[in-house]
Structures are given as C-alpha cells and as structure tokens.
C-alpha cells in the first residue's frame, strides 16, 4: 500500500510551524545580551545617523530634526515592542519570518521571508555604497568616485550613474569576515563600536561646547531654498515629513531576532536586547541631532559627510568623526550580512528554500547562505543608485513591520502550540480576517488622505475606511476572548498599539513611489516563484505529512491517516470528527 498522504494545496499554504517541526540548525549558541545589543547597535547606527541625518536636517527639518527623530522613534517603538513579544514566545531562527510561520502559516511566512531578504540585501547594498562614498570623500578626496564616474559610467534611466567597483570590494570583505565566524564578527563589530560610540559622544560634547543657541533660533539661510530660518525653518510640515524619513533610520533592530539560534537564552535575551538597543539608539539620535544643529547652521549640512564637516574649525574632531562614520557603516554592513544569511538559512532549514543552502562548515558557519546573501546586494550595487536602494529597503521593511504587528494581535487568541498542534481555532480565524481587513482599510484610508488635495470626497472616503477599520477592531476585541499564555515580555495595549503600528506603516507604504513598489513586486514574484516550484512540495511540514509513519483507525470503508511526526492539522480534525 502506498502510505504517502496527498496534502491539499490549501492546507500546504496555511499549515503552521510547531515546536515539533522546529530545529536549532546546528549553529553555535555563543551570543549573550551584550553580543545581541552590539549587533543591533551596529546595523541601526550605520548610515542612519552619519549620512542621512545631515542631509535630512539641511533640506527637510532644520534644527527641529530632533523632534522628527522623537516622533519617528515613538512610531518605530511600536514595532520594537511587537518584535520583543514575538521573540519571547517563539524560539528559532528567522526573526519575523519565524513568527509569521507560527501564527499565519506557510504562504504568509514565505511572503515575509522574501520581504526580509529584500529589506536586508538591498539595505546591505545601500550601506556598502554609503561606506564607499564616505571613505572615498573623506580619505581619498573623491579620487575613486571620479575615476569610476569617468570610466565606468552608466547612462540608463532609473539606474546607477556608474559601476562602483570599490563598493563591490568592500562587500566581499564583509562576506569574508562573516565566513570567519559569528563570534569573530561580533568581536570585530564590538571593537569598531567602541570607536563609533566615542565619536558620537565627542560630537555631543563638542557640539554643545562649541555651538551657540543662535544656530537654533536666529539663523536665517542665505538663499530661499532652505526655509525661513529659526528652529522650524520648514514649519510643521517639515517636521512630520522629516519624521517619515527618519523612521527608516531606526530600521535594523529586528536583526537581533535573526540570531535566535545563536543566542544562549533567546526567549529571554532577545526581548531584553531589543529594548536596550532601541533605548540606546533613540537617545543617541536625539542628542547627536541636537548637538550637530547647535554647532553649525542647519543649511550648511547639505553634504553626505556633513556630520564631520560641521566641525571644520576643529580639524582633529573632523578626523575622529570621519573614522567613526566609516566604522559605523562598516559594522552595519557586517551585521547586515550576518542577519541576511540567517534568514536564508532559516528558510532553507524549513524547506521553504533549497535545502543545500543549509550547509554548515566545521566552524558552525552557514557558508552557502552567506555567499547567497552577497549576490543580490552585488547586483544592487552595480545597477541602482543609493536613493533607489534606500526606497526598496523601506518597502521590504514596511511589509515586515505590518505583518509582525498583525501577528501580535492574532497571537493573543492563539492557544499554546503544544495544545493546538497547528490547528486554527475559530477565534484565530476571526482575528486573522479582522486584522487583515484592518490593514486593507488602513492602506485605503492613507491612500485617500495622501491624494486629498482640495477634493472633499477623498477626505470623507478616507475617514470612512479608517472608521470601518476601527469598528472591525472593536468588534474583534468585544467578541473574542484572549488566550492567556505567560511569556517573558508582552506588548501593552493590544490590539490598539499594534493596530496603530499597522496604520503608521501603511501611511509610509503609500508614500513610496510606484516605481519602488514595482521593483519590490518583481523581487517578491521571483521569490514566490521559487516557493511555488520548490517550497510548496518540499517544506518540512509537508514532507513529514507525506512520508512520516502513519496510524490507521476506523472500519474498512473509512480510515483516519495521520503522521505521528507531523503537526495536527485542520484536515486531521475534520477526519476525526467523521468517526
């Protein structure tokens, strides 16, 4: 008798990971809280504070950039709290991919896994390009960029202006460091971060010592392109526009969750590390922004290296800040390769991607996953300029943040996996439907508000969708009963706080250009094609169902067939109810 069970396609797409189907991957559990905070600090600080902040200050916010970072930090804190709760509940490798696999099922996990790869790989390419620009401008006076612009020019719309071979070399060096080993990578990053932290503290101290309140309140620009001067040269609009741009400078804290299979005590250490990292980064961002606008007129910070050039009157400070900027971007690149490769490894380990990507060397390093993690960034460096890379990175991260907020809401109605065996309860199904509908309403509402202009119907339509989403949440909150499951950290004010996170992220999603979403869509389609041709047939859960040991029960006309080693599914439950 053929004991293979044919698993229906719908069941394959919605089946969920359970503790029984999880593995540790054979990686080295050597990271403590300090190592995790160090990795998170490395990837967040990078280009965000040293490259984006000066240009953002000069062109969008002025001295009020501090308020923009405060608003953006509070918005990003919502996603950080949801990540912390999910990390405390679910152990394993893969970060948001893992959490969605546990809560929403295999297809949703595939979508968010591909979105994370877009986020991390494209983000890595933008970091590497920032590093090459910063190093060349501040150390070699633009020699390399000038040569590449002359000899390797590219004249294609929406593409890079030149092929950056210097950036490709840096990318290979980052990959080589990660192949050395995770602990070695973290140690090198920690050494670099000491210099980065010292340079940031120097900026704060020297900025407030050498600066003047005139730069905050009395400076008037020499041209009409940089606002009206004072603390709010671009008005309230500039502050909120700056907040939407500054929001992405907080991206990367979720890299900590990618190291779940290399943390000593992941369900305790990862939430603590996330909260510590976010608090440290938010404090530093606000202090540095205040200092940099205190020491130099905001409209002079137009250069990508403006953070260092603000101290042009003190040459030794320029050198220290320049070294800190280069090392910050470098450590961010190291950490990006580390996080990306772990997502690739986690998806391959689950059978969503090709199993050969799980090869681990004798030093417990996922070699093939690291090499794969360098391919898309290399293409990004060759084909796209830094602005397009940053926008694509934003698109991937916004999809991830929305789905993790949804997972926290749905997870509150999910019984422990040891009891549910992967079966969707009625409450979970209703919660999933309600939260996905709320997300759709949020997108529709934000799209209406964005295009409002003077059209009253756009305002009324946007308010209608927003009210509809709130009513759906209220209905879910009143009708469904939460399942209490103790964990080391819980996000407060659920479902309202995660719902606010979905709304904020939706507003940022509709603000990105259509061309950016077209590129993200192409990457998603390519990734889902890989899942459709391989993962849907070879995921661990599907293989266990089809090839496990089977128990047979019932009479000669009806039999209940179930794999002893596979999760208990909706199909199993329906079959059992027939007997």
Coordinates of C-alpha atoms in Angstrom, one line a residue:
X1 CA 0.0 0.0 0.0
X2 CA 1.2 3.5 -0.8
X3 CA 1.4 5.2 2.5
X4 CA 2.0 8.7 1.0
X5 CA -0.7 11.1 2.0
X6 CA -1.6 13.7 -0.6
X7 CA -1.7 17.0 1.2
X8 CA -4.2 19.5 -0.4
X9 CA -2.7 22.7 -1.7
X10 CA -4.8 25.0 0.6
X11 CA -3.6 23.0 3.6
X12 CA 0.0 23.4 2.5
X13 CA -0.3 27.1 2.1
X14 CA -1.9 27.6 5.5
X15 CA -0.1 24.9 7.6
X16 CA 1.9 26.3 10.5
X17 CA 5.2 25.5 12.1
X18 CA 5.0 24.0 15.6
X19 CA 7.8 23.3 18.2
X20 CA 7.8 19.6 17.0
X21 CA 8.8 20.8 13.4
X22 CA 11.5 23.2 14.6
X23 CA 15.2 22.6 14.8
X24 CA 18.2 24.6 16.0
X25 CA 20.1 24.3 12.8
X26 CA 23.4 23.2 14.4
X27 CA 24.7 26.7 14.8
X28 CA 26.9 27.9 17.6
X29 CA 24.9 29.2 20.6
X30 CA 27.5 31.7 21.8
X31 CA 25.8 35.1 22.0
X32 CA 24.7 36.8 25.2
X33 CA 22.8 40.0 25.7
X34 CA 25.9 42.2 25.1
X35 CA 26.6 40.5 21.8
X36 CA 23.0 40.9 20.7
X37 CA 22.9 44.6 21.7
X38 CA 26.2 45.1 19.9
X39 CA 24.8 43.5 16.7
X40 CA 21.6 45.6 16.8
X41 CA 23.6 48.8 17.5
X42 CA 25.9 48.0 14.6
X43 CA 23.2 47.7 12.0
X44 CA 21.0 50.6 13.1
X45 CA 23.6 53.3 13.7
X46 CA 25.4 53.0 10.4
X47 CA 24.3 55.2 7.6
X48 CA 21.2 56.4 9.5
X49 CA 22.9 58.9 11.8
X50 CA 26.1 59.7 9.9
X51 CA 24.8 60.0 6.3
X52 CA 21.0 60.5 6.3
X53 CA 20.8 63.0 9.3
X54 CA 22.9 65.9 7.9
X55 CA 21.0 65.9 4.5
X56 CA 17.7 65.5 6.2
X57 CA 18.5 68.4 8.5
X58 CA 19.5 70.8 5.7
X59 CA 16.7 70.0 3.3
X60 CA 13.7 69.0 5.3
X61 CA 13.6 69.8 9.0
X62 CA 16.3 72.3 10.1
X63 CA 17.1 72.2 13.9
X64 CA 13.7 70.6 14.5
X65 CA 15.2 67.3 13.3
X66 CA 15.5 66.3 17.0
X67 CA 11.7 66.4 17.2
X68 CA 11.4 64.5 13.9
X69 CA 13.6 61.7 15.4
X70 CA 11.5 61.7 18.6
X71 CA 8.3 61.2 16.6
X72 CA 9.8 58.6 14.3
X73 CA 11.3 56.8 17.4
X74 CA 8.0 56.6 19.1
X75 CA 6.4 55.2 16.0
X76 CA 9.2 52.7 15.5
X77 CA 9.0 51.7 19.2
X78 CA 5.6 50.1 18.5
X79 CA 7.2 47.6 16.1
X80 CA 10.1 47.1 18.5
X81 CA 7.6 46.1 21.3
X82 CA 5.8 43.7 19.0
X83 CA 9.1 42.1 17.9
X84 CA 10.0 41.7 21.6
X85 CA 6.8 39.9 22.5
X86 CA 7.0 37.6 19.5
X87 CA 10.7 36.8 20.3
X88 CA 9.7 35.9 23.9
X89 CA 7.0 33.5 22.6
X90 CA 8.7 31.7 19.7
X91 CA 12.2 30.3 19.7
X92 CA 14.1 29.6 16.5
X93 CA 15.9 31.2 13.6
X94 CA 14.5 33.7 11.1
X95 CA 13.0 36.6 13.1
X96 CA 9.7 37.9 11.5
X97 CA 9.7 35.0 9.1
X98 CA 9.6 32.6 12.0
X99 CA 6.9 34.5 13.9
X100 CA 4.6 34.6 10.9
X101 CA 5.2 30.9 10.2
X102 CA 4.0 30.1 13.7
X103 CA 1.0 32.5 13.6
X104 CA -0.2 33.0 10.0
X105 CA 1.0 29.9 8.1
X106 CA 3.5 28.9 5.4
X107 CA 2.5 31.2 2.5
X108 CA 2.5 34.3 4.7
X109 CA 5.9 33.1 6.0
X110 CA 7.2 32.8 2.5
X111 CA 6.0 36.4 1.7
X112 CA 7.5 37.9 4.7
X113 CA 10.7 35.9 4.4
X114 CA 11.2 37.2 0.8
X115 CA 10.3 40.7 2.1
X116 CA 13.0 40.4 4.7
X117 CA 15.6 39.3 2.2
X118 CA 14.7 42.4 0.1
X119 CA 15.0 44.6 3.2
X120 CA 18.3 43.2 4.3
X121 CA 20.0 42.6 1.0
X122 CA 19.0 45.9 -0.5
X123 CA 19.8 47.6 2.8
X124 CA 23.2 46.0 2.7
X125 CA 23.8 47.4 -0.8
X126 CA 22.9 50.9 0.3
X127 CA 25.2 50.6 3.4
X128 CA 28.1 49.4 1.2
X129 CA 27.5 52.3 -1.3
X130 CA 27.4 54.8 1.6
X131 CA 30.6 53.4 3.0
X132 CA 32.4 53.6 -0.3
X133 CA 31.2 57.2 -0.8
X134 CA 32.1 58.3 2.8
X135 CA 35.6 56.6 2.7
X136 CA 36.4 58.0 -0.7
X137 CA 35.3 61.5 0.1
X138 CA 37.0 61.8 3.5
X139 CA 40.1 59.7 2.9
X140 CA 40.9 59.9 -0.8
X141 CA 39.2 63.2 -1.6
X142 CA 36.8 61.6 -4.1
X143 CA 39.5 60.1 -6.3
X144 CA 37.9 56.7 -6.8
X145 CA 34.4 58.0 -7.5
X146 CA 35.8 60.5 -10.0
X147 CA 37.6 57.7 -11.8
X148 CA 34.6 55.4 -11.8
X149 CA 32.3 58.2 -13.0
X150 CA 34.6 58.8 -15.9
X151 CA 35.5 55.2 -16.9
X152 CA 32.5 53.1 -15.7
X153 CA 29.6 55.5 -16.4
X154 CA 26.1 54.1 -16.9
X155 CA 23.6 56.1 -18.8
X156 CA 20.3 54.3 -18.3
X157 CA 17.2 55.8 -16.6
X158 CA 16.5 54.7 -13.0
X159 CA 19.9 53.0 -12.8
X160 CA 23.1 53.9 -11.1
X161 CA 25.3 56.6 -12.6
X162 CA 28.5 54.4 -12.5
X163 CA 29.6 50.9 -11.5
X164 CA 31.0 51.1 -8.0
X165 CA 33.8 48.6 -8.0
X166 CA 35.1 50.0 -4.7
X167 CA 31.8 49.1 -3.1
X168 CA 31.9 45.6 -4.5
X169 CA 35.4 45.1 -2.9
X170 CA 34.0 46.2 0.4
X171 CA 31.1 43.8 0.1
X172 CA 33.5 40.9 -0.5
X173 CA 35.5 41.9 2.6
X174 CA 32.2 41.9 4.7
X175 CA 31.4 38.5 3.4
X176 CA 34.8 37.2 4.2
X177 CA 34.6 38.4 7.8
X178 CA 31.2 36.6 8.2
X179 CA 32.7 33.4 6.8
X180 CA 35.3 33.6 9.6
X181 CA 32.7 33.0 12.2
X182 CA 29.8 34.7 14.1
X183 CA 31.7 35.2 17.3
X184 CA 34.6 36.7 15.5
X185 CA 32.3 39.0 13.5
X186 CA 30.6 40.2 16.7
X187 CA 34.1 40.8 18.4
X188 CA 35.3 42.9 15.4
X189 CA 32.0 44.8 15.4
X190 CA 32.3 45.4 19.2
X191 CA 35.8 46.9 18.7
X192 CA 34.6 49.1 15.9
X193 CA 31.6 50.2 18.0
X194 CA 33.8 51.4 20.8
X195 CA 35.3 53.9 18.3
X196 CA 31.8 54.7 16.9
X197 CA 30.4 55.4 20.4
X198 CA 33.4 57.6 21.3
X199 CA 32.9 59.6 18.1
X200 CA 29.2 60.1 18.9
X201 CA 30.0 61.2 22.4
X202 CA 32.6 63.6 21.0
X203 CA 30.0 65.0 18.6
X204 CA 27.6 65.6 21.5
X205 CA 30.2 67.1 23.9
X206 CA 32.0 69.3 21.3
X207 CA 28.7 70.3 19.6
X208 CA 27.3 71.8 22.8
X209 CA 30.6 73.3 23.9
X210 CA 31.5 74.9 20.5
X211 CA 28.0 75.8 19.4
X212 CA 25.5 78.6 20.0
X213 CA 21.8 79.0 20.5
X214 CA 21.8 81.3 17.5
X215 CA 22.1 78.3 15.3
X216 CA 18.8 77.0 16.7
X217 CA 16.7 80.1 16.9
X218 CA 18.3 83.1 14.9
X219 CA 20.0 81.7 11.9
X220 CA 18.5 82.8 8.5
X221 CA 19.6 81.0 5.4
X222 CA 21.4 82.8 2.6
X223 CA 19.1 81.5 0.0
X224 CA 15.4 80.8 -0.4
X225 CA 15.9 77.1 -0.8
X226 CA 16.4 76.3 2.9
X227 CA 13.3 77.6 4.6
X228 CA 12.9 80.7 6.7
X229 CA 15.4 80.1 9.4
X230 CA 14.9 79.6 13.2
X231 CA 14.1 76.3 14.9
X232 CA 11.3 75.4 12.5
X233 CA 12.5 76.7 9.1
X234 CA 10.2 74.4 7.1
X235 CA 7.3 74.6 9.5
X236 CA 5.3 71.7 11.0
X237 CA 5.1 70.0 7.5
X238 CA 8.9 69.7 7.5
X239 CA 8.9 68.1 11.0
X240 CA 6.4 65.4 10.0
X241 CA 7.9 64.8 6.6
X242 CA 11.3 64.5 8.4
X243 CA 9.8 62.0 10.8
X244 CA 8.6 59.8 8.0
X245 CA 12.1 59.8 6.5
X246 CA 13.8 59.5 9.9
X247 CA 11.6 56.5 10.6
X248 CA 13.8 54.3 8.4
X249 CA 16.9 55.3 10.4
X250 CA 15.6 53.1 13.2
X251 CA 15.3 50.1 10.9
X252 CA 17.5 47.2 11.7
X253 CA 16.7 46.4 15.3
X254 CA 14.9 43.3 14.1
X255 CA 18.4 42.0 13.1
X256 CA 18.7 40.9 16.8
X257 CA 15.8 38.5 16.3
X258 CA 17.5 36.9 13.3
X259 CA 20.2 35.5 15.7
X260 CA 17.7 33.3 17.7
X261 CA 19.6 30.1 17.1
X262 CA 22.9 31.6 18.2
X263 CA 21.6 33.2 21.4
X264 CA 22.2 31.3 24.6
X265 CA 18.8 32.1 26.0
X266 CA 16.8 33.5 23.1
X267 CA 13.3 33.9 24.6
X268 CA 14.7 36.0 27.4
X269 CA 17.8 37.6 26.0
X270 CA 16.3 38.8 22.6
X271 CA 13.4 40.9 24.1
X272 CA 15.8 42.5 26.6
X273 CA 18.4 43.2 23.9
X274 CA 15.8 44.8 21.6
X275 CA 14.5 47.2 24.3
X276 CA 18.0 48.1 25.4
X277 CA 19.2 48.7 21.8
X278 CA 16.2 50.8 20.9
X279 CA 16.5 52.9 24.0
X280 CA 20.2 53.5 23.4
X281 CA 19.8 54.3 19.7
X282 CA 16.8 56.7 20.3
X283 CA 18.7 58.6 23.0
X284 CA 21.9 58.9 20.8
X285 CA 20.0 60.0 17.7
X286 CA 18.2 62.9 19.6
X287 CA 21.4 64.0 21.4
X288 CA 23.5 64.0 18.3
X289 CA 20.9 65.8 16.2
X290 CA 20.7 68.5 18.9
X291 CA 24.4 68.9 19.0
X292 CA 25.0 69.0 15.3
X293 CA 22.4 71.7 14.7
X294 CA 23.8 73.6 17.8
X295 CA 27.3 73.8 16.4
X296 CA 26.6 74.6 12.7
X297 CA 23.8 76.4 10.8
X298 CA 21.4 73.8 9.5
X299 CA 21.6 74.8 5.9
X300 CA 25.3 74.1 5.8
X301 CA 24.8 70.4 6.4
X302 CA 23.9 69.5 2.8
X303 CA 26.9 67.2 2.2
X304 CA 26.6 63.4 3.0
X305 CA 29.7 63.9 5.2
X306 CA 28.1 66.9 6.9
X307 CA 28.4 65.3 10.3
X308 CA 32.2 65.6 10.2
X309 CA 32.4 68.8 8.2
X310 CA 30.3 70.7 10.8
X311 CA 33.5 70.7 12.9
X312 CA 35.7 72.1 10.1
X313 CA 37.1 74.7 12.6
X314 CA 38.5 71.8 14.7
X315 CA 40.4 69.5 12.3
X316 CA 41.2 66.7 14.8
X317 CA 37.4 66.4 15.6
X318 CA 36.8 66.0 11.8
X319 CA 39.2 63.1 11.7
X320 CA 37.7 61.3 14.7
X321 CA 34.2 61.8 13.5
X322 CA 35.2 60.6 10.0
X323 CA 36.7 57.4 11.3
X324 CA 33.6 56.8 13.5
X325 CA 31.4 57.3 10.5
X326 CA 33.4 54.8 8.3
X327 CA 33.5 52.2 11.1
X328 CA 29.8 52.7 11.9
X329 CA 28.8 52.0 8.3
X330 CA 31.3 49.1 8.1
X331 CA 29.9 47.4 11.2
X332 CA 26.4 47.9 9.9
X333 CA 27.4 46.1 6.7
X334 CA 28.9 43.2 8.8
X335 CA 25.7 42.9 10.8
X336 CA 23.6 43.0 7.6
X337 CA 25.4 40.1 6.1
X338 CA 25.0 38.2 9.4
X339 CA 21.3 38.8 9.6
X340 CA 20.5 38.2 5.9
X341 CA 22.4 34.9 5.9
X342 CA 20.5 33.7 9.0
X343 CA 17.1 34.4 7.3
X344 CA 18.3 32.4 4.2
X345 CA 19.5 29.6 6.4
X346 CA 16.2 29.5 8.4
X347 CA 14.0 29.4 5.3
X348 CA 16.2 26.7 3.8
X349 CA 16.2 24.7 7.0
X350 CA 12.4 24.7 6.9
X351 CA 12.4 23.6 3.3
X352 CA 10.9 26.8 2.0
X353 CA 14.2 27.4 0.1
X354 CA 16.6 24.9 -1.3
X355 CA 18.0 22.6 1.4
X356 CA 21.5 22.8 0.1
X357 CA 21.6 26.4 1.5
X358 CA 21.8 24.9 5.0
X359 CA 25.4 23.7 4.6
X360 CA 27.3 24.4 7.8
X361 CA 31.1 24.4 7.9
X362 CA 33.2 22.7 10.6
X363 CA 33.3 26.0 12.4
X364 CA 29.5 26.1 12.6
X365 CA 29.1 28.9 9.9
X366 CA 26.3 28.7 7.2
X367 CA 28.7 29.1 4.3
X368 CA 26.4 28.8 1.4
X369 CA 23.7 31.1 3.0
X370 CA 26.4 33.8 3.4
X371 CA 27.5 33.5 -0.2
X372 CA 23.9 33.7 -1.4
X373 CA 23.4 36.8 0.8
X374 CA 26.0 38.6 -1.2
X375 CA 24.5 38.1 -4.7
X376 CA 21.5 40.5 -4.6
X377 CA 23.5 43.2 -2.9
X378 CA 26.2 43.0 -5.5
X379 CA 23.6 43.4 -8.3
X380 CA 22.1 46.3 -6.4
X381 CA 25.5 48.0 -6.1
X382 CA 26.0 47.5 -9.9
X383 CA 22.6 48.5 -11.1
X384 CA 21.0 51.0 -8.7
X385 CA 21.9 54.3 -7.0
X386 CA 21.7 54.8 -3.3
X387 CA 18.4 56.6 -3.3
X388 CA 16.6 53.8 -5.1
X389 CA 18.2 51.2 -2.8
X390 CA 17.0 53.0 0.3
X391 CA 13.4 53.1 -1.0
X392 CA 13.4 49.4 -1.8
X393 CA 14.8 48.7 1.6
X394 CA 12.0 50.7 3.1
X395 CA 9.3 48.8 1.1
X396 CA 10.5 45.4 2.4
X397 CA 10.8 46.6 6.0
X398 CA 7.3 48.1 6.0
X399 CA 5.7 44.8 4.9
X400 CA 7.6 43.1 7.7
X401 CA 6.6 45.6 10.3
X402 CA 2.9 45.4 9.3
X403 CA 2.8 41.6 9.4
X404 CA 4.6 41.4 12.8
X405 CA 2.1 43.8 14.3
X406 CA -0.7 41.6 12.9
X407 CA 0.9 38.6 14.4
X408 CA 0.9 40.1 17.9
X409 CA -2.9 40.7 17.7
X410 CA -3.7 37.3 16.3
X411 CA -1.2 35.6 18.7
X412 CA -3.3 36.8 21.7
X413 CA -6.1 34.4 20.5
X414 CA -3.8 31.5 19.7
X415 CA -3.6 28.6 22.2
X416 CA -0.2 27.2 23.1
X417 CA 1.2 25.1 20.2
X418 CA 1.6 22.1 22.5
X419 CA -2.2 22.1 22.7
X420 CA -3.3 23.3 19.3
X421 CA -0.8 21.2 17.2
X422 CA -1.1 23.9 14.5
X423 CA -4.9 23.8 14.2
X424 CA -6.6 27.2 13.6
X425 CA -9.2 27.8 16.2
X426 CA -12.4 29.8 15.3
X427 CA -11.1 32.8 17.3
X428 CA -7.8 32.8 15.4
X429 CA -9.6 32.7 12.0
X430 CA -11.8 35.6 13.0
X431 CA -8.8 37.5 14.4
X432 CA -6.8 36.9 11.1
X433 CA -9.7 38.0 9.0
X434 CA -10.3 41.1 11.2
X435 CA -6.6 42.3 11.3
X436 CA -6.0 41.7 7.5
X437 CA -9.2 43.7 6.8
X438 CA -8.0 46.4 9.1
X439 CA -4.7 46.5 7.2
X440 CA -6.6 46.9 3.9
X441 CA -8.7 49.7 5.4
X442 CA -5.6 51.4 6.6
X443 CA -4.0 51.3 3.2
X444 CA -7.2 52.6 1.5
X445 CA -7.6 55.3 4.1
X446 CA -4.0 56.5 3.9
X447 CA -4.1 56.5 0.1
X448 CA -7.2 58.7 0.2
X449 CA -5.6 61.1 2.6
X450 CA -2.4 61.3 0.5
X451 CA -4.3 62.4 -2.6
X452 CA -6.8 64.6 -0.8
X453 CA -5.8 68.0 -2.3
X454 CA -9.0 70.1 -2.3
X455 CA -11.3 67.1 -3.0
X456 CA -13.8 66.7 -0.2
X457 CA -14.8 63.2 -1.3
X458 CA -11.2 61.9 -0.7
X459 CA -11.4 63.1 2.9
X460 CA -14.7 61.6 3.5
X461 CA -13.7 58.3 1.9
X462 CA -10.5 58.2 3.9
X463 CA -12.4 58.7 7.1
X464 CA -14.9 56.0 6.1
X465 CA -12.2 53.4 5.7
X466 CA -10.5 54.4 8.9
X467 CA -13.8 54.3 10.9
X468 CA -14.6 50.9 9.3
X469 CA -11.2 49.5 10.4
X470 CA -11.7 50.8 14.0
X471 CA -15.2 49.2 14.1
X472 CA -13.7 45.9 13.0
X473 CA -11.1 46.0 15.8
X474 CA -13.8 46.9 18.4
X475 CA -15.9 44.0 17.2
X476 CA -13.0 41.6 17.5
X477 CA -12.0 42.9 20.9
X478 CA -15.5 42.6 22.3
X479 CA -16.4 39.2 20.7
X480 CA -13.2 37.3 21.1
X481 CA -11.6 36.1 24.3
X482 CA -7.9 36.4 24.7
X483 CA -5.9 33.2 25.5
X484 CA -3.5 33.8 28.4
X485 CA 0.0 32.4 27.7
X486 CA 2.8 33.5 30.1
X487 CA 5.9 34.8 28.4
X488 CA 8.9 37.0 29.5
X489 CA 7.6 40.1 27.7
X490 CA 4.1 41.3 26.5
X491 CA 3.4 44.3 24.3
X492 CA 1.0 46.7 26.1
X493 CA -2.4 48.0 24.8
X494 CA -3.1 45.1 22.4
X495 CA -4.8 45.4 19.9
X496 CA -4.7 49.2 19.8
X497 CA -0.9 49.7 19.9
X498 CA -0.1 47.1 17.2
X499 CA -3.1 48.5 15.1
X500 CA -1.5 52.0 15.4
X501 CA 1.7 50.4 14.1
X502 CA -0.1 49.0 11.1
X503 CA -1.7 52.4 10.4
X504 CA 1.6 54.3 10.7
X505 CA 3.4 51.7 8.4
X506 CA 0.5 51.8 5.9
X507 CA 0.8 55.6 5.7
X508 CA 4.5 55.2 4.9
X509 CA 3.8 52.5 2.4
X510 CA 1.5 54.7 0.3
X511 CA 4.2 57.5 0.4
X512 CA 6.7 55.4 -1.5
X513 CA 6.8 55.8 -5.4
X514 CA 5.1 53.3 -7.6
X515 CA 8.4 52.5 -9.3
X516 CA 9.8 51.4 -5.9
X517 CA 6.8 49.1 -5.4
X518 CA 7.3 47.8 -8.9
X519 CA 10.8 46.7 -8.1
X520 CA 9.8 45.2 -4.8
X521 CA 6.9 43.4 -6.6
X522 CA 9.3 41.9 -9.1
X523 CA 11.6 40.6 -6.2
X524 CA 8.5 39.2 -4.4
X525 CA 7.3 37.4 -7.6
X526 CA 10.7 35.9 -8.2
X527 CA 10.9 34.7 -4.6
X528 CA 7.3 33.3 -4.6
X529 CA 8.1 31.5 -7.9
X530 CA 10.9 29.7 -6.1
X531 CA 8.5 28.8 -3.3
X532 CA 5.8 27.6 -5.8
X533 CA 8.3 25.4 -7.6
X534 CA 10.2 24.0 -4.6
X535 CA 9.0 25.0 -1.2
X536 CA 5.3 24.1 -1.6
X537 CA 6.4 20.5 -2.3
X538 CA 9.5 20.2 0.0
X539 CA 8.7 22.2 3.2
X540 CA 9.5 20.1 6.3
X541 CA 5.9 20.0 7.4
X542 CA 4.6 18.8 4.0
X543 CA 7.3 16.1 3.8
X544 CA 6.5 14.9 7.3
X545 CA 2.9 14.6 6.5
X546 CA 3.6 12.7 3.3
X547 CA 6.4 10.4 4.4
X548 CA 6.0 10.0 8.1
X549 CA 4.9 6.9 10.0
X550 CA 1.2 6.5 9.8
X551 CA -1.5 5.3 12.2
X552 CA -4.7 3.8 10.7
X553 CA -8.0 3.7 12.5
X554 CA -11.6 3.1 11.6
X555 CA -13.5 0.5 9.6
X556 CA -12.7 -0.9 6.1
X557 CA -14.6 1.9 4.3
X558 CA -13.1 4.9 6.2
X559 CA -9.6 5.4 7.6
X560 CA -8.0 8.2 9.5
X561 CA -4.5 8.6 8.3
X562 CA -2.1 10.8 10.4
X563 CA 1.6 11.1 10.5
X564 CA 2.9 10.6 14.0
X565 CA 5.7 13.0 13.4
X566 CA 3.7 15.8 11.8
X567 CA 1.6 18.6 13.3
X568 CA -2.1 18.0 14.0
X569 CA -3.9 20.0 11.2
X570 CA -7.4 21.1 10.3
X571 CA -7.6 18.1 7.9
X572 CA -6.9 15.7 10.7
X573 CA -9.5 17.4 12.9
X574 CA -12.2 17.1 10.2
X575 CA -11.4 13.5 9.5
X576 CA -11.5 12.6 13.2
X577 CA -14.9 14.3 13.6
X578 CA -16.3 12.0 11.0
X579 CA -15.7 9.0 13.3

